[in-house]
Amino acid sequence: MVKRIWIYSGIISLSLITKGALAAGDSSGGLPQLDITTWPSQLFWLVVTFVIGYILISSLVAPSISSVLENRSTKISDDLETAKKAQDNAKEVYTSYEESLSEARSQAAIAAAKALEEAKTETASRDAAINKKLAASAKKAEARLSEMRDEALSSLEDLATETSQKIIAELTPVKVTKAVVKKHVAAHAKLQS
Amino acid sequence: MHSPVEQFTIKALYALSLFGYDISFTNSSLFMVFAVLLSSGFLFFAMRPASIIPGRLQCLAEMMYEFVANILDSNVGKEGKPYFPFVFTLFLFILFSNLLGLIPYSYTVTSQIIVTFAMAFTIFIGVTLIGLFKHGLHFFSFFVPPGASKPLIPLLVLIEVISYLIRPVSLSVRLFANMLAGHTMLKVFAGLAVMMSGAGGIMVAGSAFPLIAIIGLTGLELLVALLQAYVFTILTCMYLNDALHLH
């Protein structure tokens, strides 16, 4: 279609030019350009060379250049796409890394809190056990202490009774039974304490 | 002494004729062949490595391709894609013709009005056909500027039609006149240098000035050669856009 338009218009223009030139007649004299006897040859060779040039360029030169340019643009866009994909991939990896990192962080925090709690309960239980033990042993010791005190007191009473009986026997002629002395000593001791 | 326009003379290198027309292979034809073979050959061999990371030559070839592709894309848009080979061929043909013409003793194909006019007229017919095929009779609404007040419409349509019909002339004359003027100017200064050096005495030393001027002008002509190829291409794209999208 396009080629045909140029062929038709070439034929029409050449025939019109030839007709016009023939009508105008030879007016040569000044410029060599106006010597119409040279025109047929120029027009003929213009058509021949231009048509050859058109064929060479439209079938050989232009396709090779446009294919190279197309290859380049597809290569560039492909490369850009690949780069974009790689970037997206990297982003994805980064987000997943971040996610796992935060997850690990929260897990670590939970574990730490748990460990702290455990340690606290353990210390508390241990404390309680030790306290119990200590309390038990303190009680025991107290019991023994009071027992010993009672023992000491009772032996002291015995001693006081014996001593008092002996003193009374030495100093006075009164015969006093041990029971009576003991009774008095006990009363006295009760008063004292 | 040659005249400054002597350089534009067509000389037959090999006589040929077809249906009574003289279609001799001339110096102009030779440089058309050079332009086509050099442009497509350069691009073909520069793209041989076809590597993802281009070398210097491949980079240059790709830049030329993308330059034209960008012009077409920014002026016409997506619908312009099928016309890319034509626009690219046109650009390369004009660019290489202009650049080859700057080499001393070469021939500037684009300094011939008939060559530029044939190209411009073919583009004109082509974009008109494209517009008619695409939009049918609606194409003629292109000549009515949108938002014009009713009483002014006949006048505006007249102006639009004239400006549309003048397109091939302005497009071809722009390129042709630039090439013609630049190359004539170079030859005038060169002739001046030759005349001064032939005059003897102090004039021989003075002939350095036109020579220096030629160096500067050659740089300017290089710019013009590139710029005119660009202008021709971008105008073609704009006309194509008008045909495809009307307003």
Short mmCIF file of C-alpha atoms in Angstrom, two decimals:
data_model
loop_
_atom_site.label_atom_id
_atom_site.label_comp_id
_atom_site.label_asym_id
_atom_site.label_seq_id
_atom_site.Cartn_x
_atom_site.Cartn_y
_atom_site.Cartn_z
CA MET A 1 0.00 0.00 0.00
CA VAL A 2 2.67 2.49 1.08
CA LYS A 3 5.08 1.43 -1.66
CA ARG A 4 2.32 1.63 -4.22
CA ILE A 5 1.48 5.18 -3.17
CA TRP A 6 5.04 6.29 -3.74
CA ILE A 7 5.20 4.46 -7.10
CA TYR A 8 1.97 6.09 -8.28
CA SER A 9 2.97 9.51 -7.07
CA GLY A 10 6.39 9.13 -8.71
CA ILE A 11 4.79 8.23 -12.02
CA ILE A 12 2.27 11.06 -11.79
CA SER A 13 4.87 13.66 -10.79
CA LEU A 14 7.32 12.57 -13.48
CA SER A 15 4.73 12.63 -16.20
CA LEU A 16 3.50 16.06 -15.07
CA ILE A 17 7.04 17.40 -14.95
CA THR A 18 7.81 16.04 -18.42
CA LYS A 19 4.61 17.51 -19.79
CA GLY A 20 5.37 20.86 -18.20
CA ALA A 21 8.91 20.87 -19.44
CA LEU A 22 7.83 20.03 -22.98
CA ALA A 23 5.24 22.80 -22.85
CA ALA A 24 7.73 25.33 -21.57
CA GLY A 25 10.26 24.46 -24.24
CA ASP A 26 13.98 24.93 -24.13
CA SER A 27 14.93 28.11 -22.33
CA SER A 28 18.58 27.34 -21.74
CA GLY A 29 21.14 30.06 -21.78
CA GLY A 30 21.86 31.00 -18.18
CA LEU A 31 22.11 28.29 -15.58
CA PRO A 32 23.02 24.74 -16.60
CA GLN A 33 20.14 23.66 -14.35
CA LEU A 34 17.63 25.17 -16.78
CA ASP A 35 18.90 23.19 -19.76
CA ILE A 36 15.95 20.84 -20.16
CA THR A 37 17.86 18.48 -22.47
CA THR A 38 19.64 17.14 -19.39
CA TRP A 39 16.40 16.56 -17.49
CA PRO A 40 15.35 13.17 -18.87
CA SER A 41 18.70 11.67 -17.95
CA GLN A 42 18.62 13.19 -14.46
CA LEU A 43 15.06 12.08 -13.82
CA PHE A 44 15.77 8.59 -15.12
CA TRP A 45 18.84 8.11 -12.94
CA LEU A 46 17.17 9.74 -9.97
CA VAL A 47 14.37 7.19 -10.20
CA VAL A 48 16.78 4.29 -10.72
CA THR A 49 19.13 5.22 -7.87
CA PHE A 50 16.35 6.23 -5.49
CA VAL A 51 14.44 3.01 -6.08
CA ILE A 52 17.61 0.99 -5.54
CA GLY A 53 18.32 2.98 -2.38
CA TYR A 54 14.76 2.46 -1.18
CA ILE A 55 14.98 -1.30 -1.78
CA LEU A 56 18.39 -1.55 -0.08
CA ILE A 57 17.30 0.48 2.92
CA SER A 58 13.81 -0.92 3.39
CA SER A 59 14.86 -4.55 2.98
CA LEU A 60 18.42 -4.62 4.29
CA VAL A 61 19.48 -1.63 6.38
CA ALA A 62 16.37 -0.55 8.29
CA PRO A 63 15.42 -4.07 9.45
CA SER A 64 18.92 -4.79 10.70
CA ILE A 65 19.08 -1.53 12.65
CA SER A 66 15.57 -1.87 14.05
CA SER A 67 16.21 -5.49 15.07
CA VAL A 68 19.37 -4.43 16.92
CA LEU A 69 17.51 -1.60 18.64
CA GLU A 70 14.63 -3.91 19.52
CA ASN A 71 17.02 -6.54 20.87
CA ARG A 72 18.66 -3.91 22.98
CA SER A 73 15.42 -2.55 24.39
CA THR A 74 14.11 -6.06 25.17
CA LYS A 75 17.45 -6.92 26.76
CA ILE A 76 17.33 -3.77 28.87
CA SER A 77 13.73 -4.34 29.93
CA ASP A 78 14.46 -8.02 30.65
CA ASP A 79 17.45 -7.07 32.75
CA LEU A 80 15.42 -4.47 34.58
CA GLU A 81 12.73 -7.04 35.25
CA THR A 82 15.29 -9.50 36.54
CA ALA A 83 16.78 -6.83 38.76
CA LYS A 84 13.31 -5.96 40.06
CA LYS A 85 12.59 -9.59 40.77
CA ALA A 86 15.88 -9.92 42.62
CA GLN A 87 15.07 -6.80 44.59
CA ASP A 88 11.64 -8.13 45.52
CA ASN A 89 13.21 -11.42 46.50
CA ALA A 90 15.74 -9.64 48.67
CA LYS A 91 12.97 -7.64 50.27
CA GLU A 92 11.02 -10.80 50.97
CA VAL A 93 14.05 -12.46 52.50
CA TYR A 94 14.67 -9.38 54.58
CA THR A 95 11.09 -9.25 55.88
CA SER A 96 11.14 -12.96 56.71
CA TYR A 97 14.46 -12.46 58.47
CA GLU A 98 13.00 -9.58 60.44
CA GLU A 99 9.98 -11.66 61.31
CA SER A 100 12.04 -14.58 62.52
CA LEU A 101 14.27 -12.20 64.41
CA SER A 102 11.36 -10.59 66.23
CA GLU A 103 9.86 -13.99 66.89
CA ALA A 104 13.12 -15.19 68.34
CA ARG A 105 13.29 -12.02 70.43
CA SER A 106 9.81 -12.51 71.85
CA GLN A 107 10.51 -16.18 72.48
CA ALA A 108 13.69 -15.27 74.26
CA ALA A 109 11.78 -12.73 76.36
CA ILE A 110 9.16 -15.37 77.25
CA ALA A 111 11.84 -17.90 78.12
CA ALA A 112 13.66 -15.36 80.25
CA ALA A 113 10.47 -14.45 82.12
CA LYS A 114 9.69 -18.13 82.64
CA ALA A 115 13.16 -18.85 83.91
CA LEU A 116 12.93 -15.88 86.28
CA GLU A 117 9.57 -17.11 87.56
CA GLU A 118 10.88 -20.63 88.07
CA ALA A 119 13.91 -19.37 89.85
CA LYS A 120 11.72 -17.22 92.09
CA THR A 121 9.40 -20.10 93.00
CA GLU A 122 12.36 -22.36 93.59
CA THR A 123 14.04 -19.87 95.87
CA ALA A 124 10.79 -19.31 97.67
CA SER A 125 10.25 -23.04 98.23
CA ARG A 126 13.84 -23.49 99.30
CA ASP A 127 13.51 -20.54 101.64
CA ALA A 128 10.39 -22.00 103.10
CA ALA A 129 12.04 -25.41 103.63
CA ILE A 130 15.06 -23.89 105.26
CA ASN A 131 12.88 -21.70 107.47
CA LYS A 132 10.86 -24.75 108.49
CA LYS A 133 13.99 -26.65 109.30
CA LEU A 134 15.41 -23.75 111.21
CA ALA A 135 12.18 -23.25 113.09
CA ALA A 136 12.06 -26.94 113.95
CA SER A 137 15.59 -27.00 115.21
CA ALA A 138 15.03 -23.77 117.14
CA LYS A 139 11.98 -25.29 118.77
CA LYS A 140 13.92 -28.38 119.66
CA ALA A 141 16.71 -26.33 121.08
CA GLU A 142 14.25 -24.25 123.05
CA ALA A 143 12.57 -27.38 124.40
CA ARG A 144 15.87 -28.79 125.43
CA LEU A 145 16.86 -25.51 126.94
CA SER A 146 13.70 -25.33 129.03
CA GLU A 147 14.09 -28.95 130.01
CA MET A 148 17.63 -28.29 131.08
CA ARG A 149 16.49 -25.24 132.93
CA ASP A 150 13.77 -27.21 134.68
CA GLU A 151 16.29 -29.90 135.50
CA ALA A 152 18.69 -27.29 136.77
CA LEU A 153 15.96 -25.67 138.79
CA SER A 154 14.78 -28.93 140.26
CA SER A 155 18.34 -29.94 141.12
CA LEU A 156 18.79 -26.48 142.62
CA GLU A 157 15.68 -27.05 144.79
CA ASP A 158 16.99 -30.39 145.85
CA LEU A 159 20.29 -28.79 146.73
CA ALA A 160 18.54 -25.96 148.55
CA THR A 161 16.37 -28.43 150.45
CA GLU A 162 19.32 -30.55 151.49
CA THR A 163 21.40 -27.53 152.40
CA SER A 164 18.51 -25.96 154.36
CA GLN A 165 17.84 -29.24 156.25
CA LYS A 166 21.52 -29.55 157.12
CA ILE A 167 21.71 -25.91 158.21
CA ILE A 168 18.59 -26.30 160.30
CA ALA A 169 19.92 -29.52 161.86
CA GLU A 170 23.23 -27.92 162.70
CA LEU A 171 21.87 -24.67 164.04
CA THR A 172 18.65 -25.74 165.71
CA PRO A 173 17.56 -28.74 167.66
CA VAL A 174 14.41 -28.83 165.68
CA LYS A 175 14.06 -31.86 163.67
CA VAL A 176 12.60 -31.04 160.35
CA THR A 177 11.61 -33.59 157.81
CA LYS A 178 12.87 -33.37 154.36
CA ALA A 179 9.35 -33.04 152.98
CA VAL A 180 8.61 -29.93 155.01
CA VAL A 181 11.84 -28.24 153.92
CA LYS A 182 11.20 -29.08 150.36
CA LYS A 183 7.75 -27.59 150.61
CA HIS A 184 9.07 -24.32 151.99
CA VAL A 185 11.90 -24.16 149.45
CA ALA A 186 9.49 -24.73 146.65
CA ALA A 187 7.19 -22.01 147.92
CA HIS A 188 10.10 -19.68 148.28
CA ALA A 189 11.42 -20.44 144.84
CA LYS A 190 7.99 -19.80 143.44
CA LEU A 191 7.92 -16.44 145.18
CA GLN A 192 11.35 -15.59 143.86
CA SER A 193 10.63 -16.45 140.30
CA MET B 1 38.42 31.42 -16.51
CA HIS B 2 35.39 29.25 -15.83
CA SER B 3 32.12 30.83 -14.83
CA PRO B 4 31.06 30.10 -11.21
CA VAL B 5 28.07 28.11 -12.50
CA GLU B 6 30.23 26.02 -14.80
CA GLN B 7 30.43 23.44 -12.00
CA PHE B 8 26.76 22.60 -12.45
CA THR B 9 27.16 21.50 -16.06
CA ILE B 10 25.97 17.99 -16.79
CA LYS B 11 28.53 15.96 -18.71
CA ALA B 12 27.61 12.65 -20.26
CA LEU B 13 29.98 9.87 -19.24
CA TYR B 14 28.23 7.12 -21.19
CA ALA B 15 25.69 7.90 -23.88
CA LEU B 16 22.35 6.09 -23.59
CA SER B 17 18.90 6.70 -24.98
CA LEU B 18 15.46 5.29 -24.29
CA PHE B 19 12.32 5.95 -26.39
CA GLY B 20 14.07 8.88 -27.98
CA TYR B 21 14.99 10.45 -24.67
CA ASP B 22 18.62 11.08 -23.81
CA ILE B 23 19.23 9.15 -20.60
CA SER B 24 23.04 9.16 -20.71
CA PHE B 25 24.92 8.18 -17.61
CA THR B 26 26.31 11.55 -16.53
CA ASN B 27 28.45 12.99 -13.76
CA SER B 28 25.21 13.72 -11.90
CA SER B 29 24.10 10.09 -12.27
CA LEU B 30 27.48 8.92 -11.02
CA PHE B 31 27.11 10.89 -7.82
CA MET B 32 23.53 9.70 -7.34
CA VAL B 33 24.90 6.16 -7.49
CA PHE B 34 27.66 7.13 -5.06
CA ALA B 35 25.17 8.68 -2.66
CA VAL B 36 22.95 5.61 -2.63
CA LEU B 37 25.74 3.06 -2.44
CA LEU B 38 27.71 5.00 0.17
CA SER B 39 24.71 5.63 2.40
CA SER B 40 23.28 2.13 2.34
CA GLY B 41 26.76 0.54 2.24
CA PHE B 42 27.92 2.57 5.22
CA LEU B 43 24.84 1.72 7.24
CA PHE B 44 25.01 -1.93 6.24
CA PHE B 45 28.66 -2.41 7.16
CA ALA B 46 28.44 -0.24 10.26
CA MET B 47 25.62 -2.49 11.50
CA ARG B 48 27.52 -5.69 10.76
CA PRO B 49 28.56 -6.33 14.40
CA ALA B 50 24.88 -5.94 15.39
CA SER B 51 25.99 -5.94 19.00
CA ILE B 52 23.96 -4.95 22.03
CA ILE B 53 26.69 -2.51 23.04
CA PRO B 54 27.50 -0.62 19.84
CA GLY B 55 30.94 0.37 18.61
CA ARG B 56 31.67 3.77 17.12
CA LEU B 57 30.44 3.10 13.60
CA GLN B 58 27.40 1.16 14.76
CA CYS B 59 26.59 3.99 17.16
CA LEU B 60 26.74 6.49 14.28
CA ALA B 61 24.50 4.33 12.10
CA GLU B 62 22.01 3.91 14.95
CA MET B 63 22.07 7.65 15.61
CA MET B 64 21.19 8.38 11.98
CA TYR B 65 18.37 5.86 12.14
CA GLU B 66 17.03 7.18 15.41
CA PHE B 67 17.37 10.77 14.26
CA VAL B 68 15.02 10.18 11.35
CA ALA B 69 12.79 7.87 13.40
CA ASN B 70 12.42 10.60 16.02
CA ILE B 71 11.60 13.25 13.43
CA LEU B 72 8.93 10.98 11.98
CA ASP B 73 7.60 9.97 15.37
CA SER B 74 7.41 13.49 16.81
CA ASN B 75 5.77 14.94 13.69
CA VAL B 76 3.50 12.14 12.54
CA GLY B 77 3.25 9.71 15.44
CA LYS B 78 2.49 6.01 15.20
CA GLU B 79 0.73 6.19 11.83
CA GLY B 80 3.96 7.41 10.26
CA LYS B 81 5.78 4.13 10.80
CA PRO B 82 5.01 2.56 7.41
CA TYR B 83 6.51 5.62 5.72
CA PHE B 84 9.80 5.33 7.57
CA PRO B 85 11.81 3.58 4.81
CA PHE B 86 10.82 6.28 2.34
CA VAL B 87 11.66 9.15 4.69
CA PHE B 88 14.93 7.50 5.73
CA THR B 89 15.93 6.90 2.10
CA LEU B 90 15.06 10.49 1.28
CA PHE B 91 17.11 11.82 4.18
CA LEU B 92 20.12 9.66 3.35
CA PHE B 93 19.94 10.48 -0.35
CA ILE B 94 19.85 14.23 0.24
CA LEU B 95 22.40 14.14 3.07
CA PHE B 96 24.94 12.10 1.13
CA SER B 97 24.37 14.09 -2.07
CA ASN B 98 24.94 17.34 -0.19
CA LEU B 99 28.02 16.04 1.63
CA LEU B 100 29.56 14.42 -1.45
CA GLY B 101 29.04 17.70 -3.29
CA LEU B 102 31.40 19.44 -0.88
CA ILE B 103 34.33 17.34 -2.03
CA PRO B 104 36.33 19.32 -4.63
CA TYR B 105 35.79 18.16 -8.24
CA SER B 106 32.70 16.22 -7.22
CA TYR B 107 29.16 16.95 -8.39
CA THR B 108 26.29 18.18 -6.26
CA VAL B 109 23.20 16.26 -7.31
CA THR B 110 20.90 18.39 -5.17
CA SER B 111 22.00 21.60 -6.88
CA GLN B 112 19.81 20.57 -9.81
CA ILE B 113 16.31 22.03 -9.58
CA ILE B 114 14.88 19.16 -11.57
CA VAL B 115 16.17 16.62 -9.04
CA THR B 116 14.88 18.47 -5.99
CA PHE B 117 11.63 19.33 -7.72
CA ALA B 118 11.04 15.74 -8.80
CA MET B 119 11.49 14.62 -5.19
CA ALA B 120 9.36 17.42 -3.76
CA PHE B 121 6.63 16.95 -6.36
CA THR B 122 6.55 13.21 -5.78
CA ILE B 123 6.17 13.85 -2.04
CA PHE B 124 3.43 16.40 -2.76
CA ILE B 125 1.48 13.97 -4.97
CA GLY B 126 2.17 11.18 -2.49
CA VAL B 127 0.86 12.98 0.58
CA THR B 128 -2.18 14.21 -1.38
CA LEU B 129 -2.96 10.63 -2.43
CA ILE B 130 -2.46 9.43 1.15
CA GLY B 131 -4.83 12.12 2.40
CA LEU B 132 -7.44 11.26 -0.24
CA PHE B 133 -7.16 7.51 0.46
CA LYS B 134 -7.40 7.97 4.17
CA HIS B 135 -10.11 10.61 4.42
CA GLY B 136 -11.87 10.49 1.06
CA LEU B 137 -13.60 13.74 0.15
CA HIS B 138 -13.33 14.81 3.78
CA PHE B 139 -9.69 15.53 2.92
CA PHE B 140 -10.77 18.84 1.36
CA SER B 141 -11.87 20.09 4.76
CA PHE B 142 -8.13 20.53 5.27
CA PHE B 143 -8.40 23.75 3.29
CA VAL B 144 -10.94 25.22 5.69
CA PRO B 145 -9.16 26.44 8.81
CA PRO B 146 -11.05 25.44 11.97
CA GLY B 147 -12.78 28.24 13.81
CA ALA B 148 -12.78 30.63 10.84
CA SER B 149 -15.61 33.16 10.64
CA LYS B 150 -18.08 32.42 7.82
CA PRO B 151 -17.58 35.47 5.58
CA LEU B 152 -13.83 34.95 5.57
CA ILE B 153 -13.98 31.29 4.53
CA PRO B 154 -13.73 31.78 0.73
CA LEU B 155 -10.67 33.96 1.12
CA LEU B 156 -9.04 31.61 3.63
CA VAL B 157 -9.72 28.58 1.44
CA LEU B 158 -8.09 30.37 -1.46
CA ILE B 159 -5.02 31.16 0.65
CA GLU B 160 -4.86 27.62 2.02
CA VAL B 161 -5.11 26.07 -1.46
CA ILE B 162 -2.38 28.33 -2.82
CA SER B 163 -0.12 27.62 0.15
CA TYR B 164 -0.79 23.90 -0.30
CA LEU B 165 -0.03 23.99 -4.03
CA ILE B 166 3.13 26.04 -3.50
CA ARG B 167 4.57 23.38 -1.18
CA PRO B 168 6.50 21.38 -3.78
CA VAL B 169 7.96 24.59 -5.17
CA SER B 170 9.09 25.94 -1.82
CA LEU B 171 10.39 22.54 -0.73
CA SER B 172 12.43 21.99 -3.87
CA VAL B 173 13.63 25.57 -4.33
CA ARG B 174 14.82 25.77 -0.72
CA LEU B 175 17.23 22.86 -1.15
CA PHE B 176 18.22 23.76 -4.71
CA ALA B 177 18.85 27.43 -3.94
CA ASN B 178 20.90 26.67 -0.86
CA MET B 179 23.13 24.31 -2.78
CA LEU B 180 23.36 26.58 -5.79
CA ALA B 181 24.20 29.67 -3.76
CA GLY B 182 26.71 27.96 -1.52
CA HIS B 183 28.61 26.29 -4.29
CA THR B 184 28.54 29.40 -6.47
CA MET B 185 29.89 31.46 -3.59
CA LEU B 186 32.72 29.00 -3.01
CA LYS B 187 33.61 29.14 -6.70
CA VAL B 188 33.48 32.96 -6.74
CA PHE B 189 35.93 33.17 -3.86
CA ALA B 190 38.14 30.50 -5.43
CA GLY B 191 38.12 32.41 -8.71
CA LEU B 192 39.04 35.58 -6.84
CA ALA B 193 41.99 33.82 -5.23
CA VAL B 194 43.19 32.58 -8.59
CA MET B 195 42.79 36.01 -10.19
CA MET B 196 44.68 37.77 -7.37
CA SER B 197 47.53 35.33 -7.40
CA GLY B 198 47.73 35.72 -11.19
CA ALA B 199 47.87 39.51 -10.95
CA GLY B 200 51.32 39.44 -9.28
CA GLY B 201 52.89 41.85 -6.84
CA ILE B 202 51.13 42.51 -3.54
CA MET B 203 47.98 40.83 -4.84
CA VAL B 204 49.65 37.42 -4.50
CA ALA B 205 49.89 37.89 -0.73
CA GLY B 206 46.36 39.27 -0.70
CA SER B 207 45.02 36.13 -2.34
CA ALA B 208 45.35 34.44 1.04
CA PHE B 209 42.20 36.27 2.20
CA PRO B 210 39.75 34.67 -0.21
CA LEU B 211 41.40 31.32 0.52
CA ILE B 212 40.80 31.79 4.25
CA ALA B 213 37.24 32.84 3.44
CA ILE B 214 36.79 29.60 1.49
CA ILE B 215 37.85 27.59 4.55
CA GLY B 216 35.22 29.34 6.66
CA LEU B 217 32.59 29.04 3.94
CA THR B 218 33.29 25.33 3.57
CA GLY B 219 32.43 24.91 7.25
CA LEU B 220 29.28 26.90 6.69
CA GLU B 221 28.41 24.79 3.65
CA LEU B 222 28.88 21.65 5.72
CA LEU B 223 26.32 23.04 8.13
CA VAL B 224 23.98 23.96 5.29
CA ALA B 225 24.36 20.47 3.78
CA LEU B 226 23.31 18.83 7.05
CA LEU B 227 20.64 21.40 7.82
CA GLN B 228 18.96 21.25 4.43
CA ALA B 229 18.78 17.46 4.55
CA TYR B 230 17.15 17.83 7.98
CA VAL B 231 14.77 20.56 6.80
CA PHE B 232 13.69 18.56 3.76
CA THR B 233 13.03 15.53 5.96
CA ILE B 234 11.14 17.38 8.65
CA LEU B 235 8.96 19.19 6.11
CA THR B 236 8.18 15.89 4.43
CA CYS B 237 7.12 14.54 7.81
CA MET B 238 4.95 17.59 8.47
CA TYR B 239 3.21 17.25 5.11
CA LEU B 240 2.69 13.57 5.86
CA ASN B 241 1.19 14.50 9.21
CA ASP B 242 -1.17 16.97 7.54
CA ALA B 243 -2.30 14.25 5.15
CA LEU B 244 -2.80 11.66 7.87
CA HIS B 245 -4.37 13.85 10.54
CA LEU B 246 -5.68 16.84 8.54
CA HIS B 247 -5.68 19.52 11.24
#
